mmCIF file with all atom_site columns, C-alpha atoms in Angstrom:
data_model
loop_
_atom_site.group_PDB
_atom_site.id
_atom_site.type_symbol
_atom_site.label_atom_id
_atom_site.label_alt_id
_atom_site.label_comp_id
_atom_site.label_asym_id
_atom_site.label_entity_id
_atom_site.label_seq_id
_atom_site.pdbx_PDB_ins_code
_atom_site.Cartn_x
_atom_site.Cartn_y
_atom_site.Cartn_z
_atom_site.occupancy
_atom_site.B_iso_or_equiv
_atom_site.pdbx_formal_charge
_atom_site.auth_seq_id
_atom_site.auth_comp_id
_atom_site.auth_asym_id
_atom_site.auth_atom_id
_atom_site.pdbx_PDB_model_num
ATOM 1   C CA . UNK V 1 1   ? -0.003 0.000   0.001  1.00 42.00 ? 1   UNK V CA 1
ATOM 2   C CA . UNK V 1 2   ? 1.371  3.440   -0.912 1.00 60.00 ? 2   UNK V CA 1
ATOM 3   C CA . UNK V 1 3   ? 1.765  6.402   1.367  1.00 73.00 ? 3   UNK V CA 1
ATOM 4   C CA . UNK V 1 4   ? -0.961 9.018   1.815  1.00 88.00 ? 4   UNK V CA 1
ATOM 5   C CA . UNK V 1 5   ? 0.773  11.625  3.952  1.00 94.00 ? 5   UNK V CA 1
ATOM 6   C CA . UNK V 1 6   ? -0.671 14.992  4.939  1.00 96.00 ? 6   UNK V CA 1
ATOM 7   C CA . UNK V 1 7   ? 2.155  17.535  5.169  1.00 97.00 ? 7   UNK V CA 1
ATOM 8   C CA . UNK V 1 8   ? 2.426  20.854  7.001  1.00 97.00 ? 8   UNK V CA 1
ATOM 9   C CA . UNK V 1 9   ? 4.958  23.313  5.529  1.00 97.00 ? 9   UNK V CA 1
ATOM 10  C CA . UNK V 1 10  ? 6.257  25.910  8.016  1.00 96.00 ? 10  UNK V CA 1
ATOM 11  C CA . UNK V 1 11  ? 8.428  28.782  6.748  1.00 95.00 ? 11  UNK V CA 1
ATOM 12  C CA . UNK V 1 12  ? 8.279  32.533  7.295  1.00 93.00 ? 12  UNK V CA 1
ATOM 13  C CA . UNK V 1 13  ? 9.258  33.322  3.682  1.00 93.00 ? 13  UNK V CA 1
ATOM 14  C CA . UNK V 1 14  ? 6.136  33.120  1.443  1.00 93.00 ? 14  UNK V CA 1
ATOM 15  C CA . UNK V 1 15  ? 8.106  32.384  -1.736 1.00 94.00 ? 15  UNK V CA 1
ATOM 16  C CA . UNK V 1 16  ? 10.106 29.607  -0.061 1.00 93.00 ? 16  UNK V CA 1
ATOM 17  C CA . UNK V 1 17  ? 6.949  28.214  1.496  1.00 94.00 ? 17  UNK V CA 1
ATOM 18  C CA . UNK V 1 18  ? 5.076  28.199  -1.815 1.00 94.00 ? 18  UNK V CA 1
ATOM 19  C CA . UNK V 1 19  ? 8.001  26.644  -3.641 1.00 94.00 ? 19  UNK V CA 1
ATOM 20  C CA . UNK V 1 20  ? 8.393  23.852  -1.102 1.00 94.00 ? 20  UNK V CA 1
ATOM 21  C CA . UNK V 1 21  ? 4.632  23.239  -1.195 1.00 96.00 ? 21  UNK V CA 1
ATOM 22  C CA . UNK V 1 22  ? 4.725  22.817  -4.975 1.00 95.00 ? 22  UNK V CA 1
ATOM 23  C CA . UNK V 1 23  ? 7.660  20.434  -4.728 1.00 95.00 ? 23  UNK V CA 1
ATOM 24  C CA . UNK V 1 24  ? 6.081  18.289  -2.006 1.00 96.00 ? 24  UNK V CA 1
ATOM 25  C CA . UNK V 1 25  ? 2.778  18.126  -3.893 1.00 96.00 ? 25  UNK V CA 1
ATOM 26  C CA . UNK V 1 26  ? 4.665  16.768  -6.910 1.00 95.00 ? 26  UNK V CA 1
ATOM 27  C CA . UNK V 1 27  ? 5.874  13.760  -4.916 1.00 94.00 ? 27  UNK V CA 1
ATOM 28  C CA . UNK V 1 28  ? 3.695  10.643  -4.994 1.00 93.00 ? 28  UNK V CA 1
ATOM 29  C CA . UNK V 1 29  ? 2.102  9.902   -1.643 1.00 94.00 ? 29  UNK V CA 1
ATOM 30  C CA . UNK V 1 30  ? 2.472  13.409  -0.220 1.00 96.00 ? 30  UNK V CA 1
ATOM 31  C CA . UNK V 1 31  ? -0.010 16.284  -0.079 1.00 96.00 ? 31  UNK V CA 1
ATOM 32  C CA . UNK V 1 32  ? 0.475  19.640  1.625  1.00 97.00 ? 32  UNK V CA 1
ATOM 33  C CA . UNK V 1 33  ? -2.668 20.088  3.693  1.00 97.00 ? 33  UNK V CA 1
ATOM 34  C CA . UNK V 1 34  ? -1.617 23.339  5.407  1.00 96.00 ? 34  UNK V CA 1
ATOM 35  C CA . UNK V 1 35  ? 1.019  26.078  5.461  1.00 97.00 ? 35  UNK V CA 1
ATOM 36  C CA . UNK V 1 36  ? 2.221  28.316  8.274  1.00 95.00 ? 36  UNK V CA 1
ATOM 37  C CA . UNK V 1 37  ? 4.511  31.315  8.604  1.00 93.00 ? 37  UNK V CA 1
ATOM 38  C CA . UNK V 1 38  ? 5.709  30.655  12.156 1.00 92.00 ? 38  UNK V CA 1
ATOM 39  C CA . UNK V 1 39  ? 5.366  28.283  15.084 1.00 92.00 ? 39  UNK V CA 1
ATOM 40  C CA . UNK V 1 40  ? 2.195  29.788  16.522 1.00 93.00 ? 40  UNK V CA 1
ATOM 41  C CA . UNK V 1 41  ? 0.394  29.434  13.214 1.00 94.00 ? 41  UNK V CA 1
ATOM 42  C CA . UNK V 1 42  ? 1.896  25.975  12.712 1.00 95.00 ? 42  UNK V CA 1
ATOM 43  C CA . UNK V 1 43  ? 0.376  24.618  15.918 1.00 94.00 ? 43  UNK V CA 1
ATOM 44  C CA . UNK V 1 44  ? -3.008 26.081  14.983 1.00 95.00 ? 44  UNK V CA 1
ATOM 45  C CA . UNK V 1 45  ? -2.887 24.559  11.480 1.00 95.00 ? 45  UNK V CA 1
ATOM 46  C CA . UNK V 1 46  ? -1.837 21.177  12.891 1.00 95.00 ? 46  UNK V CA 1
ATOM 47  C CA . UNK V 1 47  ? -4.947 21.165  15.075 1.00 94.00 ? 47  UNK V CA 1
ATOM 48  C CA . UNK V 1 48  ? -7.174 21.897  12.088 1.00 94.00 ? 48  UNK V CA 1
ATOM 49  C CA . UNK V 1 49  ? -5.759 19.310  9.691  1.00 94.00 ? 49  UNK V CA 1
ATOM 50  C CA . UNK V 1 50  ? -4.567 15.718  9.674  1.00 93.00 ? 50  UNK V CA 1
ATOM 51  C CA . UNK V 1 51  ? -0.839 16.323  9.635  1.00 95.00 ? 51  UNK V CA 1
ATOM 52  C CA . UNK V 1 52  ? 1.461  13.299  9.600  1.00 96.00 ? 52  UNK V CA 1
ATOM 53  C CA . UNK V 1 53  ? 4.629  15.151  8.617  1.00 96.00 ? 53  UNK V CA 1
ATOM 54  C CA . UNK V 1 54  ? 5.828  18.715  9.209  1.00 97.00 ? 54  UNK V CA 1
ATOM 55  C CA . UNK V 1 55  ? 8.657  20.449  7.354  1.00 97.00 ? 55  UNK V CA 1
ATOM 56  C CA . UNK V 1 56  ? 9.762  23.210  9.709  1.00 96.00 ? 56  UNK V CA 1
ATOM 57  C CA . UNK V 1 57  ? 12.110 26.125  9.002  1.00 94.00 ? 57  UNK V CA 1
ATOM 58  C CA . UNK V 1 58  ? 14.587 26.696  11.818 1.00 91.00 ? 58  UNK V CA 1
ATOM 59  C CA . UNK V 1 59  ? 14.801 30.503  11.720 1.00 90.00 ? 59  UNK V CA 1
ATOM 60  C CA . UNK V 1 60  ? 11.413 32.197  12.053 1.00 90.00 ? 60  UNK V CA 1
ATOM 61  C CA . UNK V 1 61  ? 10.015 35.197  13.931 1.00 84.00 ? 61  UNK V CA 1
ATOM 62  C CA . UNK V 1 62  ? 8.011  34.898  17.151 1.00 84.00 ? 62  UNK V CA 1
ATOM 63  C CA . UNK V 1 63  ? 8.508  31.147  17.541 1.00 89.00 ? 63  UNK V CA 1
ATOM 64  C CA . UNK V 1 64  ? 11.517 29.484  15.917 1.00 91.00 ? 64  UNK V CA 1
ATOM 65  C CA . UNK V 1 65  ? 11.866 25.942  14.574 1.00 92.00 ? 65  UNK V CA 1
ATOM 66  C CA . UNK V 1 66  ? 13.150 24.458  17.814 1.00 92.00 ? 66  UNK V CA 1
ATOM 67  C CA . UNK V 1 67  ? 10.222 25.666  19.897 1.00 93.00 ? 67  UNK V CA 1
ATOM 68  C CA . UNK V 1 68  ? 7.826  24.841  17.054 1.00 94.00 ? 68  UNK V CA 1
ATOM 69  C CA . UNK V 1 69  ? 9.111  21.272  17.133 1.00 93.00 ? 69  UNK V CA 1
ATOM 70  C CA . UNK V 1 70  ? 8.496  21.055  20.871 1.00 93.00 ? 70  UNK V CA 1
ATOM 71  C CA . UNK V 1 71  ? 4.966  22.423  20.574 1.00 94.00 ? 71  UNK V CA 1
ATOM 72  C CA . UNK V 1 72  ? 3.975  20.212  17.649 1.00 95.00 ? 72  UNK V CA 1
ATOM 73  C CA . UNK V 1 73  ? 5.191  17.128  19.495 1.00 92.00 ? 73  UNK V CA 1
ATOM 74  C CA . UNK V 1 74  ? 2.915  17.861  22.442 1.00 90.00 ? 74  UNK V CA 1
ATOM 75  C CA . UNK V 1 75  ? -0.111 16.926  20.313 1.00 89.00 ? 75  UNK V CA 1
ATOM 76  C CA . UNK V 1 76  ? -1.963 13.715  21.092 1.00 87.00 ? 76  UNK V CA 1
ATOM 77  C CA . UNK V 1 77  ? -0.974 12.409  17.669 1.00 90.00 ? 77  UNK V CA 1
ATOM 78  C CA . UNK V 1 78  ? 2.210  14.349  16.893 1.00 92.00 ? 78  UNK V CA 1
ATOM 79  C CA . UNK V 1 79  ? 3.561  14.510  13.339 1.00 94.00 ? 79  UNK V CA 1
ATOM 80  C CA . UNK V 1 80  ? 6.979  13.376  12.241 1.00 93.00 ? 80  UNK V CA 1
ATOM 81  C CA . UNK V 1 81  ? 9.140  16.500  11.920 1.00 94.00 ? 81  UNK V CA 1
ATOM 82  C CA . UNK V 1 82  ? 11.994 17.418  9.591  1.00 93.00 ? 82  UNK V CA 1
ATOM 83  C CA . UNK V 1 83  ? 13.694 20.740  10.256 1.00 92.00 ? 83  UNK V CA 1
ATOM 84  C CA . UNK V 1 84  ? 15.115 22.696  7.324  1.00 90.00 ? 84  UNK V CA 1
ATOM 85  C CA . UNK V 1 85  ? 17.557 25.568  7.056  1.00 85.00 ? 85  UNK V CA 1
ATOM 86  C CA . UNK V 1 86  ? 19.781 27.456  4.631  1.00 83.00 ? 86  UNK V CA 1
ATOM 87  C CA . UNK V 1 87  ? 22.641 27.652  7.126  1.00 77.00 ? 87  UNK V CA 1
ATOM 88  C CA . UNK V 1 88  ? 23.925 24.088  7.397  1.00 70.00 ? 88  UNK V CA 1
ATOM 89  C CA . UNK V 1 89  ? 24.818 22.214  10.569 1.00 68.00 ? 89  UNK V CA 1
ATOM 90  C CA . UNK V 1 90  ? 24.634 24.403  13.674 1.00 71.00 ? 90  UNK V CA 1
ATOM 91  C CA . UNK V 1 91  ? 23.573 24.439  17.314 1.00 76.00 ? 91  UNK V CA 1
ATOM 92  C CA . UNK V 1 92  ? 19.988 25.308  16.455 1.00 81.00 ? 92  UNK V CA 1
ATOM 93  C CA . UNK V 1 93  ? 19.671 22.276  14.171 1.00 80.00 ? 93  UNK V CA 1
ATOM 94  C CA . UNK V 1 94  ? 21.075 20.096  16.923 1.00 79.00 ? 94  UNK V CA 1
ATOM 95  C CA . UNK V 1 95  ? 18.629 21.553  19.455 1.00 82.00 ? 95  UNK V CA 1
ATOM 96  C CA . UNK V 1 96  ? 15.737 20.701  17.130 1.00 84.00 ? 96  UNK V CA 1
ATOM 97  C CA . UNK V 1 97  ? 16.919 17.100  16.861 1.00 80.00 ? 97  UNK V CA 1
ATOM 98  C CA . UNK V 1 98  ? 17.316 16.903  20.623 1.00 77.00 ? 98  UNK V CA 1
ATOM 99  C CA . UNK V 1 99  ? 13.776 18.290  20.949 1.00 82.00 ? 99  UNK V CA 1
ATOM 100 C CA . UNK V 1 100 ? 12.482 15.339  18.937 1.00 84.00 ? 100 UNK V CA 1
ATOM 101 C CA . UNK V 1 101 ? 12.741 16.219  15.233 1.00 87.00 ? 101 UNK V CA 1
ATOM 102 C CA . UNK V 1 102 ? 13.305 13.136  13.073 1.00 85.00 ? 102 UNK V CA 1
ATOM 103 C CA . UNK V 1 103 ? 15.738 14.749  10.702 1.00 84.00 ? 103 UNK V CA 1
ATOM 104 C CA . UNK V 1 104 ? 17.574 17.756  9.374  1.00 86.00 ? 104 UNK V CA 1
ATOM 105 C CA . UNK V 1 105 ? 17.849 18.938  5.766  1.00 87.00 ? 105 UNK V CA 1
ATOM 106 C CA . UNK V 1 106 ? 19.380 21.984  4.108  1.00 84.00 ? 106 UNK V CA 1
ATOM 107 C CA . UNK V 1 107 ? 17.172 23.867  1.676  1.00 87.00 ? 107 UNK V CA 1
ATOM 108 C CA . UNK V 1 108 ? 19.469 23.136  -1.257 1.00 85.00 ? 108 UNK V CA 1
ATOM 109 C CA . UNK V 1 109 ? 18.454 19.476  -1.125 1.00 85.00 ? 109 UNK V CA 1
ATOM 110 C CA . UNK V 1 110 ? 17.663 18.002  -4.556 1.00 87.00 ? 110 UNK V CA 1
ATOM 111 C CA . UNK V 1 111 ? 14.223 16.611  -5.402 1.00 90.00 ? 111 UNK V CA 1
ATOM 112 C CA . UNK V 1 112 ? 15.307 12.956  -5.316 1.00 90.00 ? 112 UNK V CA 1
ATOM 113 C CA . UNK V 1 113 ? 17.061 13.356  -1.979 1.00 87.00 ? 113 UNK V CA 1
ATOM 114 C CA . UNK V 1 114 ? 14.052 15.125  -0.502 1.00 91.00 ? 114 UNK V CA 1
ATOM 115 C CA . UNK V 1 115 ? 11.759 12.316  -1.652 1.00 93.00 ? 115 UNK V CA 1
ATOM 116 C CA . UNK V 1 116 ? 14.042 9.670   -0.128 1.00 89.00 ? 116 UNK V CA 1
ATOM 117 C CA . UNK V 1 117 ? 14.232 11.678  3.090  1.00 88.00 ? 117 UNK V CA 1
ATOM 118 C CA . UNK V 1 118 ? 10.465 11.962  3.426  1.00 93.00 ? 118 UNK V CA 1
ATOM 119 C CA . UNK V 1 119 ? 9.988  8.264   2.712  1.00 91.00 ? 119 UNK V CA 1
ATOM 120 C CA . UNK V 1 120 ? 12.670 7.293   5.209  1.00 86.00 ? 120 UNK V CA 1
ATOM 121 C CA . UNK V 1 121 ? 11.188 9.406   8.001  1.00 88.00 ? 121 UNK V CA 1
ATOM 122 C CA . UNK V 1 122 ? 7.653  8.173   7.329  1.00 89.00 ? 122 UNK V CA 1
ATOM 123 C CA . UNK V 1 123 ? 8.905  4.589   7.587  1.00 83.00 ? 123 UNK V CA 1
ATOM 124 C CA . UNK V 1 124 ? 10.519 5.227   10.952 1.00 79.00 ? 124 UNK V CA 1
ATOM 125 C CA . UNK V 1 125 ? 13.961 6.390   9.887  1.00 76.00 ? 125 UNK V CA 1
ATOM 126 C CA . UNK V 1 126 ? 16.082 9.203   11.270 1.00 74.00 ? 126 UNK V CA 1
ATOM 127 C CA . UNK V 1 127 ? 17.899 11.703  9.056  1.00 75.00 ? 127 UNK V CA 1
ATOM 128 C CA . UNK V 1 128 ? 21.255 12.410  10.620 1.00 69.00 ? 128 UNK V CA 1
ATOM 129 C CA . UNK V 1 129 ? 23.991 13.201  8.107  1.00 65.00 ? 129 UNK V CA 1
ATOM 130 C CA . UNK V 1 130 ? 27.647 12.297  8.757  1.00 61.00 ? 130 UNK V CA 1
ATOM 131 C CA . UNK V 1 131 ? 28.342 16.025  9.193  1.00 66.00 ? 131 UNK V CA 1
ATOM 132 C CA . UNK V 1 132 ? 25.627 16.303  11.818 1.00 66.00 ? 132 UNK V CA 1
ATOM 133 C CA . UNK V 1 133 ? 26.763 13.154  13.615 1.00 64.00 ? 133 UNK V CA 1
ATOM 134 C CA . UNK V 1 134 ? 30.303 14.477  13.750 1.00 65.00 ? 134 UNK V CA 1
ATOM 135 C CA . UNK V 1 135 ? 29.070 17.824  15.039 1.00 66.00 ? 135 UNK V CA 1
ATOM 136 C CA . UNK V 1 136 ? 26.934 16.158  17.716 1.00 66.00 ? 136 UNK V CA 1
ATOM 137 C CA . UNK V 1 137 ? 29.747 13.920  18.894 1.00 59.00 ? 137 UNK V CA 1
ATOM 138 C CA . UNK V 1 138 ? 32.258 16.793  18.985 1.00 62.00 ? 138 UNK V CA 1
ATOM 139 C CA . UNK V 1 139 ? 29.925 19.026  20.964 1.00 62.00 ? 139 UNK V CA 1
ATOM 140 C CA . UNK V 1 140 ? 29.033 16.213  23.344 1.00 56.00 ? 140 UNK V CA 1
ATOM 141 C CA . UNK V 1 141 ? 32.708 15.480  23.935 1.00 53.00 ? 141 UNK V CA 1
ATOM 142 C CA . UNK V 1 142 ? 33.314 19.126  24.873 1.00 53.00 ? 142 UNK V CA 1
ATOM 143 C CA . UNK V 1 143 ? 30.317 19.328  27.175 1.00 50.00 ? 143 UNK V CA 1
ATOM 144 C CA . UNK V 1 144 ? 30.755 18.829  30.894 1.00 40.00 ? 144 UNK V CA 1
ATOM 145 C CA . UNK V 1 145 ? 27.339 17.167  30.771 1.00 46.00 ? 145 UNK V CA 1
ATOM 146 C CA . UNK V 1 146 ? 28.525 14.475  28.352 1.00 53.00 ? 146 UNK V CA 1
ATOM 147 C CA . UNK V 1 147 ? 27.998 10.900  29.543 1.00 58.00 ? 147 UNK V CA 1
ATOM 148 C CA . UNK V 1 148 ? 31.337 9.459   30.734 1.00 64.00 ? 148 UNK V CA 1
ATOM 149 C CA . UNK V 1 149 ? 32.754 6.521   28.754 1.00 65.00 ? 149 UNK V CA 1
ATOM 150 C CA . UNK V 1 150 ? 32.351 4.241   31.784 1.00 74.00 ? 150 UNK V CA 1
ATOM 151 C CA . UNK V 1 151 ? 28.675 5.152   32.043 1.00 72.00 ? 151 UNK V CA 1
ATOM 152 C CA . UNK V 1 152 ? 28.091 4.542   28.323 1.00 69.00 ? 152 UNK V CA 1
ATOM 153 C CA . UNK V 1 153 ? 29.756 1.143   28.608 1.00 75.00 ? 153 UNK V CA 1
ATOM 154 C CA . UNK V 1 154 ? 27.578 0.321   31.592 1.00 81.00 ? 154 UNK V CA 1
ATOM 155 C CA . UNK V 1 155 ? 24.409 1.263   29.701 1.00 77.00 ? 155 UNK V CA 1
ATOM 156 C CA . UNK V 1 156 ? 25.493 -0.595  26.582 1.00 79.00 ? 156 UNK V CA 1
ATOM 157 C CA . UNK V 1 157 ? 26.062 -3.749  28.651 1.00 86.00 ? 157 UNK V CA 1
ATOM 158 C CA . UNK V 1 158 ? 22.323 -3.732  29.355 1.00 88.00 ? 158 UNK V CA 1
ATOM 159 C CA . UNK V 1 159 ? 21.556 -4.548  25.718 1.00 89.00 ? 159 UNK V CA 1
ATOM 160 C CA . UNK V 1 160 ? 21.368 -8.082  24.401 1.00 90.00 ? 160 UNK V CA 1
ATOM 161 C CA . UNK V 1 161 ? 23.054 -9.036  21.127 1.00 88.00 ? 161 UNK V CA 1
ATOM 162 C CA . UNK V 1 162 ? 19.916 -8.425  19.069 1.00 88.00 ? 162 UNK V CA 1
ATOM 163 C CA . UNK V 1 163 ? 19.376 -4.967  20.547 1.00 90.00 ? 163 UNK V CA 1
ATOM 164 C CA . UNK V 1 164 ? 23.026 -4.072  19.877 1.00 89.00 ? 164 UNK V CA 1
ATOM 165 C CA . UNK V 1 165 ? 22.552 -5.066  16.255 1.00 89.00 ? 165 UNK V CA 1
ATOM 166 C CA . UNK V 1 166 ? 19.449 -2.860  16.010 1.00 91.00 ? 166 UNK V CA 1
ATOM 167 C CA . UNK V 1 167 ? 21.379 0.025   17.602 1.00 89.00 ? 167 UNK V CA 1
ATOM 168 C CA . UNK V 1 168 ? 24.128 -0.332  15.002 1.00 88.00 ? 168 UNK V CA 1
ATOM 169 C CA . UNK V 1 169 ? 21.578 -0.235  12.201 1.00 88.00 ? 169 UNK V CA 1
ATOM 170 C CA . UNK V 1 170 ? 19.953 2.868   13.696 1.00 84.00 ? 170 UNK V CA 1
ATOM 171 C CA . UNK V 1 171 ? 23.405 4.410   13.699 1.00 79.00 ? 171 UNK V CA 1
ATOM 172 C CA . UNK V 1 172 ? 23.663 3.601   9.989  1.00 77.00 ? 172 UNK V CA 1
ATOM 173 C CA . UNK V 1 173 ? 20.452 5.575   9.422  1.00 72.00 ? 173 UNK V CA 1
ATOM 174 C CA . UNK V 1 174 ? 18.134 2.667   8.596  1.00 77.00 ? 174 UNK V CA 1
ATOM 175 C CA . UNK V 1 175 ? 14.398 2.966   9.163  1.00 75.00 ? 175 UNK V CA 1
ATOM 176 C CA . UNK V 1 176 ? 12.369 0.412   11.129 1.00 79.00 ? 176 UNK V CA 1
ATOM 177 C CA . UNK V 1 177 ? 11.163 -1.127  7.873  1.00 77.00 ? 177 UNK V CA 1
ATOM 178 C CA . UNK V 1 178 ? 14.714 -1.392  6.535  1.00 81.00 ? 178 UNK V CA 1
ATOM 179 C CA . UNK V 1 179 ? 15.956 -2.927  9.787  1.00 87.00 ? 179 UNK V CA 1
ATOM 180 C CA . UNK V 1 180 ? 13.067 -5.412  9.686  1.00 86.00 ? 180 UNK V CA 1
ATOM 181 C CA . UNK V 1 181 ? 14.040 -6.430  6.160  1.00 86.00 ? 181 UNK V CA 1
ATOM 182 C CA . UNK V 1 182 ? 17.693 -6.769  7.130  1.00 88.00 ? 182 UNK V CA 1
ATOM 183 C CA . UNK V 1 183 ? 16.939 -8.939  10.170 1.00 89.00 ? 183 UNK V CA 1
ATOM 184 C CA . UNK V 1 184 ? 13.982 -10.860 8.636  1.00 90.00 ? 184 UNK V CA 1
ATOM 185 C CA . UNK V 1 185 ? 11.631 -9.673  11.377 1.00 88.00 ? 185 UNK V CA 1
ATOM 186 C CA . UNK V 1 186 ? 8.338  -7.791  11.451 1.00 88.00 ? 186 UNK V CA 1
ATOM 187 C CA . UNK V 1 187 ? 8.257  -4.014  11.717 1.00 84.00 ? 187 UNK V CA 1
ATOM 188 C CA . UNK V 1 188 ? 6.301  -4.297  14.973 1.00 86.00 ? 188 UNK V CA 1
ATOM 189 C CA . UNK V 1 189 ? 9.045  -6.485  16.420 1.00 89.00 ? 189 UNK V CA 1
ATOM 190 C CA . UNK V 1 190 ? 11.683 -3.926  15.469 1.00 89.00 ? 190 UNK V CA 1
ATOM 191 C CA . UNK V 1 191 ? 9.629  -1.097  16.977 1.00 87.00 ? 191 UNK V CA 1
ATOM 192 C CA . UNK V 1 192 ? 9.457  -3.040  20.240 1.00 90.00 ? 192 UNK V CA 1
ATOM 193 C CA . UNK V 1 193 ? 13.224 -3.607  20.245 1.00 91.00 ? 193 UNK V CA 1
ATOM 194 C CA . UNK V 1 194 ? 13.928 0.052   19.505 1.00 90.00 ? 194 UNK V CA 1
ATOM 195 C CA . UNK V 1 195 ? 11.641 1.060   22.362 1.00 90.00 ? 195 UNK V CA 1
ATOM 196 C CA . UNK V 1 196 ? 13.398 -1.329  24.745 1.00 91.00 ? 196 UNK V CA 1
ATOM 197 C CA . UNK V 1 197 ? 16.897 -0.230  23.815 1.00 90.00 ? 197 UNK V CA 1
ATOM 198 C CA . UNK V 1 198 ? 15.991 3.445   24.167 1.00 88.00 ? 198 UNK V CA 1
ATOM 199 C CA . UNK V 1 199 ? 14.647 2.699   27.644 1.00 89.00 ? 199 UNK V CA 1
ATOM 200 C CA . UNK V 1 200 ? 17.716 0.674   28.614 1.00 89.00 ? 200 UNK V CA 1
ATOM 201 C CA . UNK V 1 201 ? 20.087 3.358   27.355 1.00 85.00 ? 201 UNK V CA 1
ATOM 202 C CA . UNK V 1 202 ? 18.023 6.081   29.046 1.00 82.00 ? 202 UNK V CA 1
ATOM 203 C CA . UNK V 1 203 ? 17.571 7.915   25.741 1.00 81.00 ? 203 UNK V CA 1
ATOM 204 C CA . UNK V 1 204 ? 14.612 9.913   24.503 1.00 75.00 ? 204 UNK V CA 1
ATOM 205 C CA . UNK V 1 205 ? 14.726 9.273   20.747 1.00 76.00 ? 205 UNK V CA 1
ATOM 206 C CA . UNK V 1 206 ? 16.391 7.544   17.801 1.00 77.00 ? 206 UNK V CA 1
ATOM 207 C CA . UNK V 1 207 ? 18.613 10.516  17.082 1.00 71.00 ? 207 UNK V CA 1
ATOM 208 C CA . UNK V 1 208 ? 20.295 10.154  20.452 1.00 74.00 ? 208 UNK V CA 1
ATOM 209 C CA . UNK V 1 209 ? 20.631 6.420   19.791 1.00 80.00 ? 209 UNK V CA 1
ATOM 210 C CA . UNK V 1 210 ? 22.342 7.154   16.477 1.00 76.00 ? 210 UNK V CA 1
ATOM 211 C CA . UNK V 1 211 ? 24.837 9.380   18.278 1.00 72.00 ? 211 UNK V CA 1
ATOM 212 C CA . UNK V 1 212 ? 25.596 6.659   20.833 1.00 76.00 ? 212 UNK V CA 1
ATOM 213 C CA . UNK V 1 213 ? 26.143 4.161   18.017 1.00 78.00 ? 213 UNK V CA 1
ATOM 214 C CA . UNK V 1 214 ? 28.483 6.630   16.324 1.00 71.00 ? 214 UNK V CA 1
ATOM 215 C CA . UNK V 1 215 ? 30.403 7.361   19.517 1.00 68.00 ? 215 UNK V CA 1
ATOM 216 C CA . UNK V 1 216 ? 30.968 3.644   20.061 1.00 69.00 ? 216 UNK V CA 1
ATOM 217 C CA . UNK V 1 217 ? 31.984 3.132   16.412 1.00 65.00 ? 217 UNK V CA 1
ATOM 218 C CA . UNK V 1 218 ? 29.143 0.688   15.830 1.00 67.00 ? 218 UNK V CA 1
ATOM 219 C CA . UNK V 1 219 ? 28.550 0.063   12.122 1.00 51.00 ? 219 UNK V CA 1
ATOM 220 C CA . UNK V 1 220 ? 25.374 -1.317  10.559 1.00 46.00 ? 220 UNK V CA 1
ATOM 221 C CA . UNK V 1 221 ? 26.869 -4.178  8.542  1.00 46.00 ? 221 UNK V CA 1
#
C-alpha cells in the first residue's frame, strides 16, 4: 500500500513556502494540507488538519523551529518532523533534533534526496547526516554534561546481542522497515526492540541512539 501523507509546511518566507509546497505536492504519496509562517500558526494549522509530517524552518520570527518542534510534538498524535535551514549544521539544528525532530535537511536538497528523506522518516527512519553526527559527537565530547565513557559502557552492557545489532543499524540511518528487512523480522518487532533499547540506554529518541552508536563506532553491517 502506498503512502498518503498529509504535510504541514512551516516557513516565514512566502516564496520559499510556496516553492516547497509545490515540490512536495509533486511527490507521490504526499499532499500539503496546510502552510504556516511561524510556530504559533503551525500549531493552529496542525490542530485543524490531519498532519502526519511537518517540514519546519529553523529561523522564524516569534517562535523558531526548535520551539515549534516542541509544541507540535505535544499533540496527542504528533507529526513526524523534519527541520530545514539554509545555514547548514549548527547548534539550532542540533537543538531541534534533541527536541524530537526526526531529521535535518538543508534547503538546497535536490528533489530525489528530498523524496528519499520523506519516505525514510515516514517509515521510521532518522535523518542524521555524517556532518551532523560528527558535530553532535564533537559538541558532546566538549560538554561537561557528556555521559562518561564508563557510564556509556555500563548502559550498553544492558543490551542483548539483538538490541546491539538494532542500535548499530539505527546508527547507519536505517528505518524500522529497513531494519526489519535486514533482520527478517516484522516491523512491529523492530519497533518493540527500539523502544526497549531506548529505555535501557536512558535515551529519549532515535537521534540520540544514532549518536551513541556513532560514539561507540558501531557500524550497521
